[in-house]
JSON list of C-alpha atoms in Angstrom, two decimals:
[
{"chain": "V", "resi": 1, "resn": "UNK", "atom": "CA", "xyz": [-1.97, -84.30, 21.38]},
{"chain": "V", "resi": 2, "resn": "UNK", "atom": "CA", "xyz": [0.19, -81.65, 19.76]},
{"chain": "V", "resi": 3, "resn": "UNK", "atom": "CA", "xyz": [-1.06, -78.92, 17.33]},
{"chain": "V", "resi": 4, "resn": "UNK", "atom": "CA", "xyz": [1.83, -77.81, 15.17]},
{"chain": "V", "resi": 5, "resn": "UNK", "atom": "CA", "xyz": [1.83, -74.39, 13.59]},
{"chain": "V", "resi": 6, "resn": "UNK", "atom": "CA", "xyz": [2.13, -74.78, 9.70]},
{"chain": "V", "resi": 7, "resn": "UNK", "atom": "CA", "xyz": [3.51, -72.25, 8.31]},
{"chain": "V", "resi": 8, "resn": "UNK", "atom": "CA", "xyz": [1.75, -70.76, 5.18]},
{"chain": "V", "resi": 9, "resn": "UNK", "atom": "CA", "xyz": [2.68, -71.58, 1.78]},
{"chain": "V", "resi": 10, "resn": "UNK", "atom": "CA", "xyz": [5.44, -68.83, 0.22]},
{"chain": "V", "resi": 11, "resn": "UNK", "atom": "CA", "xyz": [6.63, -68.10, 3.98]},
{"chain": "V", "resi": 12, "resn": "UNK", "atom": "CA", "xyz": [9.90, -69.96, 3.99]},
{"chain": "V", "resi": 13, "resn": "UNK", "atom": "CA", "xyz": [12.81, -69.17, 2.15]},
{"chain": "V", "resi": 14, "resn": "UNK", "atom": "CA", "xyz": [12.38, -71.32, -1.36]},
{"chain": "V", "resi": 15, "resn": "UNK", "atom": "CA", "xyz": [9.25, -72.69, -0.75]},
{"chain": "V", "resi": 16, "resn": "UNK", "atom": "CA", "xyz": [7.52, -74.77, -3.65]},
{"chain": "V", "resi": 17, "resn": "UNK", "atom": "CA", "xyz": [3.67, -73.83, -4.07]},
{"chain": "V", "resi": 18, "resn": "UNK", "atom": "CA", "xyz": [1.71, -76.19, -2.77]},
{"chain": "V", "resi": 19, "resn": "UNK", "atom": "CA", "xyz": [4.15, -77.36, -0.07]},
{"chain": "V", "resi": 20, "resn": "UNK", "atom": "CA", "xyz": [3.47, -75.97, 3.71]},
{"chain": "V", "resi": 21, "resn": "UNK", "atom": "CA", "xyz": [6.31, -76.30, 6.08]},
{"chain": "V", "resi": 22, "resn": "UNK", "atom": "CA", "xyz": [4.73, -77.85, 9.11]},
{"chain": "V", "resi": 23, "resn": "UNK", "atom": "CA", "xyz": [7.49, -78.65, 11.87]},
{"chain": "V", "resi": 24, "resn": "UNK", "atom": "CA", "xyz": [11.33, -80.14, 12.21]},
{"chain": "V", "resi": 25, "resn": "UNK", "atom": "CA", "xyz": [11.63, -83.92, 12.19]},
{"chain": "V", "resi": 26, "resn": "UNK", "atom": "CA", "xyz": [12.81, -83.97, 15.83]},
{"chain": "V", "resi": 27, "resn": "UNK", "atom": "CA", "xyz": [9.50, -81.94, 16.74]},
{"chain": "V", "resi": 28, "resn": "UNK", "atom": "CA", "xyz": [7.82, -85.66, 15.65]},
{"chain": "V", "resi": 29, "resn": "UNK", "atom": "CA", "xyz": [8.33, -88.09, 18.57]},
{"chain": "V", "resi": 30, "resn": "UNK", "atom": "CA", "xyz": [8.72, -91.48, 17.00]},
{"chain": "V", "resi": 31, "resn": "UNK", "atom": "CA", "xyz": [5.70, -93.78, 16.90]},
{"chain": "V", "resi": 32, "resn": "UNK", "atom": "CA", "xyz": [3.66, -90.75, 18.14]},
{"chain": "V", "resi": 33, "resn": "UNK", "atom": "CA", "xyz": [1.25, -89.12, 16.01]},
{"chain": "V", "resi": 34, "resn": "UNK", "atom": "CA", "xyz": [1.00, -85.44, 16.42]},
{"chain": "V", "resi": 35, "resn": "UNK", "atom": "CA", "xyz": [-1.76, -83.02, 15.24]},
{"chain": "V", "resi": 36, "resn": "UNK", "atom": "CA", "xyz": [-1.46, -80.16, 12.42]},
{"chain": "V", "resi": 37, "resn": "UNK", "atom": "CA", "xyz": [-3.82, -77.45, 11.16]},
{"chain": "V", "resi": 38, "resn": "UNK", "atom": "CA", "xyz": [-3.19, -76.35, 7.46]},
{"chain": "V", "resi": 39, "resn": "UNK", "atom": "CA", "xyz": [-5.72, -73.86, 6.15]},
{"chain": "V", "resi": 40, "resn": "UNK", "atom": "CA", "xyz": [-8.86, -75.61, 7.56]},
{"chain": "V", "resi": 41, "resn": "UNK", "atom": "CA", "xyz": [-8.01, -79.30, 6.81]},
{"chain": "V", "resi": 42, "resn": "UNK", "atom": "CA", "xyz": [-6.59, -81.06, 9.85]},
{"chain": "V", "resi": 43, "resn": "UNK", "atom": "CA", "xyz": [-3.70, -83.48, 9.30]},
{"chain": "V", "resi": 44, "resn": "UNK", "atom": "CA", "xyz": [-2.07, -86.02, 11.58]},
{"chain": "V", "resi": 45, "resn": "UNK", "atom": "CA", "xyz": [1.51, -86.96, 10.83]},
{"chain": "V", "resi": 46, "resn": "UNK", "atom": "CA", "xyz": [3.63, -90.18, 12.28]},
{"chain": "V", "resi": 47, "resn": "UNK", "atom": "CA", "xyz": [6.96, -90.68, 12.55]},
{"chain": "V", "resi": 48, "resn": "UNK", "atom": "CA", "xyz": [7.80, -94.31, 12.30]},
{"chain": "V", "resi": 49, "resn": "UNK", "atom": "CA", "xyz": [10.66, -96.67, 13.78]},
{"chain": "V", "resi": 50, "resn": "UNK", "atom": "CA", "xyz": [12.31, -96.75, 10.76]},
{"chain": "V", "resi": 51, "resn": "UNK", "atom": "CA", "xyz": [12.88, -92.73, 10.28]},
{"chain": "V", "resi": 52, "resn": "UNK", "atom": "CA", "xyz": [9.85, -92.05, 7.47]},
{"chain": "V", "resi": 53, "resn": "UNK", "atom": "CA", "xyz": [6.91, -89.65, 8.50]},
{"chain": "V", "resi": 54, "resn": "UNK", "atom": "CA", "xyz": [3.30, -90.07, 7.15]},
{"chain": "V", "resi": 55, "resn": "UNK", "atom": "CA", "xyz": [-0.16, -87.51, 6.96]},
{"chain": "V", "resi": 56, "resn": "UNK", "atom": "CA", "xyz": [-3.17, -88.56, 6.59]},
{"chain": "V", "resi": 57, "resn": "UNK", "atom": "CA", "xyz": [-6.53, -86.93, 7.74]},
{"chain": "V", "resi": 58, "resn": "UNK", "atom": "CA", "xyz": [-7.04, -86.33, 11.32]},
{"chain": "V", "resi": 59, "resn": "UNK", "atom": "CA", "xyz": [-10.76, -86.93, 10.83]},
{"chain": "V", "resi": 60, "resn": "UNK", "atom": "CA", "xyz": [-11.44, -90.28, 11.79]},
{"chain": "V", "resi": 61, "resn": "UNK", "atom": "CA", "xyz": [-14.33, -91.52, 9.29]},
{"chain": "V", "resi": 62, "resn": "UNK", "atom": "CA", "xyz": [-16.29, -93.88, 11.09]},
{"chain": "V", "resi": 63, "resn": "UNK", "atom": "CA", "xyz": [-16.51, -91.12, 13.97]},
{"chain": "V", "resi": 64, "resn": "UNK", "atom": "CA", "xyz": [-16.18, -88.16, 12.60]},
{"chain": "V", "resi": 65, "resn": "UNK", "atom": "CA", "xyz": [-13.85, -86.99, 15.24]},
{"chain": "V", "resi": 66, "resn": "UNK", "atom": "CA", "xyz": [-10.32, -85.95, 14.78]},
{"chain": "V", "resi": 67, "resn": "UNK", "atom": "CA", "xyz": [-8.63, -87.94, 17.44]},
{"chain": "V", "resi": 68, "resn": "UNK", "atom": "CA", "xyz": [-6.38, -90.39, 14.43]},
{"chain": "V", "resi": 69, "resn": "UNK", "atom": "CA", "xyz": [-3.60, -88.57, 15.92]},
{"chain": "V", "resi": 70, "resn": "UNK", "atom": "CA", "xyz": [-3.66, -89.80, 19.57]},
{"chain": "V", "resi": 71, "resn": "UNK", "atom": "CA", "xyz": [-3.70, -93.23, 17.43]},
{"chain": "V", "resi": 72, "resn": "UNK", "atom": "CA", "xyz": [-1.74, -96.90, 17.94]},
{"chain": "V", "resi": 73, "resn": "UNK", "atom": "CA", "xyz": [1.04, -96.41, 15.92]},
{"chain": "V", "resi": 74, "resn": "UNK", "atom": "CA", "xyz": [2.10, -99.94, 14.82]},
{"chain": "V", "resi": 75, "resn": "UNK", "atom": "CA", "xyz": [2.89, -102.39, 11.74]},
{"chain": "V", "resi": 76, "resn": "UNK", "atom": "CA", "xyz": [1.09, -105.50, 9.93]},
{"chain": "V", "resi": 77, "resn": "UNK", "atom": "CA", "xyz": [3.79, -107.65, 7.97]},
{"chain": "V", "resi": 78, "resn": "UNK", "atom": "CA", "xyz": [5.80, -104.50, 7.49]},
{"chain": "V", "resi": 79, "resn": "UNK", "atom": "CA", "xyz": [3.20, -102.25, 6.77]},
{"chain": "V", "resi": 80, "resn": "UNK", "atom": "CA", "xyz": [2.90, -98.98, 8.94]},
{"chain": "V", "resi": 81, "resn": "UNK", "atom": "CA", "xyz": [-0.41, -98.27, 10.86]},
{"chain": "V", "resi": 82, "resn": "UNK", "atom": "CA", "xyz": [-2.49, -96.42, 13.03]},
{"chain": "V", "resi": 83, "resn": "UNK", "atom": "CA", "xyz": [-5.86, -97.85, 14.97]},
{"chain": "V", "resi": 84, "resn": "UNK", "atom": "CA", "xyz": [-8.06, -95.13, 15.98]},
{"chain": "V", "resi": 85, "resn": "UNK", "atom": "CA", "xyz": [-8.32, -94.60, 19.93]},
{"chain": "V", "resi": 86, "resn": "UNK", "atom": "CA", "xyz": [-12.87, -94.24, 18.93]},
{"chain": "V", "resi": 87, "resn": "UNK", "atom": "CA", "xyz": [-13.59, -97.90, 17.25]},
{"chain": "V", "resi": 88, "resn": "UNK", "atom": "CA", "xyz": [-9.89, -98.97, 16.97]},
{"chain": "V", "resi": 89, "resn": "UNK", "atom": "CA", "xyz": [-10.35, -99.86, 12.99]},
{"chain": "V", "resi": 90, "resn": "UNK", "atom": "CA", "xyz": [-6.50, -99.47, 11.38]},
{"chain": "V", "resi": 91, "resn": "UNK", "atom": "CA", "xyz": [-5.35, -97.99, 8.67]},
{"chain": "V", "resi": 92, "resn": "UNK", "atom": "CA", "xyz": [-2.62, -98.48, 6.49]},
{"chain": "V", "resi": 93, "resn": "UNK", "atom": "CA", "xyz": [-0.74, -94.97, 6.60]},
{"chain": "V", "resi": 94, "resn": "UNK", "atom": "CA", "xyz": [0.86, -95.45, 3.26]},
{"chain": "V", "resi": 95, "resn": "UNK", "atom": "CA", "xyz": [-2.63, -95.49, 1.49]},
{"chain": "V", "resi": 96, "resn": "UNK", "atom": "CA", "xyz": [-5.41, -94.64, 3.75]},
{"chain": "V", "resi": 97, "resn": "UNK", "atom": "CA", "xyz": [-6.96, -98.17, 3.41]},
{"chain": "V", "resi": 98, "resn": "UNK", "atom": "CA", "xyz": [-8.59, -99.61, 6.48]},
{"chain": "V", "resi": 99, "resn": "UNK", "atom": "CA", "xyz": [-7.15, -102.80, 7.28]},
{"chain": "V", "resi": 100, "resn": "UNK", "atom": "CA", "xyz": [-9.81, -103.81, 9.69]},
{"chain": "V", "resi": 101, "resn": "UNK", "atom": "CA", "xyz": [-13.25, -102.44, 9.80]},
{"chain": "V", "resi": 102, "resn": "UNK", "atom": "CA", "xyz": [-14.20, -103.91, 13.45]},
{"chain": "V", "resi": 103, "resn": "UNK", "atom": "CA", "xyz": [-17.42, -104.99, 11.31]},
{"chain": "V", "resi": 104, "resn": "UNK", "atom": "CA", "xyz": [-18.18, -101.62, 9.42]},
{"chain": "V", "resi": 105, "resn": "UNK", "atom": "CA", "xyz": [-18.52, -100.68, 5.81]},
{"chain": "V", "resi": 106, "resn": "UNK", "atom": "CA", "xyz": [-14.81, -99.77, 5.01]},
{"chain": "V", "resi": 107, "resn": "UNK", "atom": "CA", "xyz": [-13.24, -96.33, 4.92]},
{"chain": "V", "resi": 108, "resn": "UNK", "atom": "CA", "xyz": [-10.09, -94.67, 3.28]},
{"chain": "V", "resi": 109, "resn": "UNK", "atom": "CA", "xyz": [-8.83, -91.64, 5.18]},
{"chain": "V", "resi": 110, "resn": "UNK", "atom": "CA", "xyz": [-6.95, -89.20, 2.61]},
{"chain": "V", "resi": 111, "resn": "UNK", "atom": "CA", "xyz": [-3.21, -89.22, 2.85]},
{"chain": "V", "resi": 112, "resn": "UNK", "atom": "CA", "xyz": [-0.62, -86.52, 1.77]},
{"chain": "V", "resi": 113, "resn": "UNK", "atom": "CA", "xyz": [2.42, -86.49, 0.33]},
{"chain": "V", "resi": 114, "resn": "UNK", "atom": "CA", "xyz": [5.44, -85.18, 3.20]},
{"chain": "V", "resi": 115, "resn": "UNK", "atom": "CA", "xyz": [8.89, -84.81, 2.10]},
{"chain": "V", "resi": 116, "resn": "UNK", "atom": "CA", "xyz": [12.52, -83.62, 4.37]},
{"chain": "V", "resi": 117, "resn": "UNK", "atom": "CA", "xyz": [14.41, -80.66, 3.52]},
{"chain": "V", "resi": 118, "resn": "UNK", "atom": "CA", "xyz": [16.97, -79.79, 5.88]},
{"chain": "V", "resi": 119, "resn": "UNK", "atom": "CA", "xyz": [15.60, -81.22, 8.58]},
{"chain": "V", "resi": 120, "resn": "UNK", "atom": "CA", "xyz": [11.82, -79.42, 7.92]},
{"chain": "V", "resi": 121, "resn": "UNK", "atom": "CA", "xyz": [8.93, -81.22, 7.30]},
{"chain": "V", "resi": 122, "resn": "UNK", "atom": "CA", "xyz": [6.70, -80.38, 4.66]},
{"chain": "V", "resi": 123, "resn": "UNK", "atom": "CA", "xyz": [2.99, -81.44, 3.29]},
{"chain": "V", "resi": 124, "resn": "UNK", "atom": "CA", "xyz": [1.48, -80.99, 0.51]},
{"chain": "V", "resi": 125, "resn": "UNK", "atom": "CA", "xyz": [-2.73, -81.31, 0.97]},
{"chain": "V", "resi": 126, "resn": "UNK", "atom": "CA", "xyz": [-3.69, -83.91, -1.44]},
{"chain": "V", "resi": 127, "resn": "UNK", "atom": "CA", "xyz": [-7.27, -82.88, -2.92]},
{"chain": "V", "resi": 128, "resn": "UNK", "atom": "CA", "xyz": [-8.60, -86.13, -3.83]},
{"chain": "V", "resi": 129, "resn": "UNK", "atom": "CA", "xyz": [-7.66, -89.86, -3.54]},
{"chain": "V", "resi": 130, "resn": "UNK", "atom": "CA", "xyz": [-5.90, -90.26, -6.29]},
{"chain": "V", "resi": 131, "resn": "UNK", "atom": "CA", "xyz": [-3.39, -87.49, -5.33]},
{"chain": "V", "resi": 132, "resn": "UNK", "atom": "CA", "xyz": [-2.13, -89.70, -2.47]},
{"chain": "V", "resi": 133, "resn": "UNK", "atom": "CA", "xyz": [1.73, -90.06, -2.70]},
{"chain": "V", "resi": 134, "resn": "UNK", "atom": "CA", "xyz": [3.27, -93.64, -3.74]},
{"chain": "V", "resi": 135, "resn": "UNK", "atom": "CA", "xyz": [3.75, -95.92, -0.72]},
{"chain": "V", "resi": 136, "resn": "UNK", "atom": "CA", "xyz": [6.65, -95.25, 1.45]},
{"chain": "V", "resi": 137, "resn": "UNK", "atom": "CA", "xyz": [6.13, -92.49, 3.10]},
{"chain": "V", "resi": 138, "resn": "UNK", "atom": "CA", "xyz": [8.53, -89.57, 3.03]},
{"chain": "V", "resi": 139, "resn": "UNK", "atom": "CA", "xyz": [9.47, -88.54, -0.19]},
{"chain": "V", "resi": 140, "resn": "UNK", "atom": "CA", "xyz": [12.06, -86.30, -1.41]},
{"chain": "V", "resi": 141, "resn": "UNK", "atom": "CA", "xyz": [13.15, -82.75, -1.70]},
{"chain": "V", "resi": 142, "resn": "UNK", "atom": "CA", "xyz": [9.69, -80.53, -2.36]},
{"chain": "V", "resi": 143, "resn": "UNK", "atom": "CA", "xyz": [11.78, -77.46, -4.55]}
]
């Protein structure tokens, strides 16, 4: 697992409020998930086959442990995922939604919006579920 420094908001040059730079896109190994602290909420972000990068809690919900980075990072009918290495229950990383609940009552973890500017990678901490960003992952330029 990798922890990422993120830098705080208003650090880098033009930074948007809100927005956190968190790494480079080549710091992301692809279909690896790698860790990230932001203030105190812990975020794991994915960088998929096809180029897009996703964040979503790090806190797995049916084990309270943040371990969804060290994930299986993989796809149902197109859809990018990630089963947790505790219970293995997957999650769709465009929503949050588990996909399969091994049995359990289901769970949505919270995903954040991430966007690309010059080759930086930012998030923006969604509050609630309804902030989640539309599906398809990274999004465009945060200024």
């Amino acid at each position: 697992m990798t922890i990422l420094d993120a830098t705080p908001p208003g650090a880098a040059a033009g930074a948007t409020p809100g927005w956190v730079r968190v790494c480079r896109v080549d710091d992301l190994l692809v279909e690896r998930g790698a860790a990230a602290l932001i203030g105190d909420r812990q975020i794991a972000l994915f960088r998929t086959f096809d180029g897009r990068i996703y964040a979503i809690d790090q806190i797995d919900p049916y084990c309270g442990a943040a371990v969804l980075s060290r994930g299986i990072v993989g796809d149902r009918s197109g859809v990018p995922t990630v089963a947790s290495p505790m219970y293995k229950q997957v999650f769709d990383l465009r929503t949050g939604v588990c996909l399969d609940t091994q049995g359990k009552d289901p769970h949505v973890v919270q995903v954040h919006p991430v966007t690309v500017d010059d080759g930086d990678v930012f998030v923006k901490i969604a509050s609630a579920p309804g902030d989640a960003p539309a599906p398809g992952g990274t999004e465009g330029d945060p200024r």
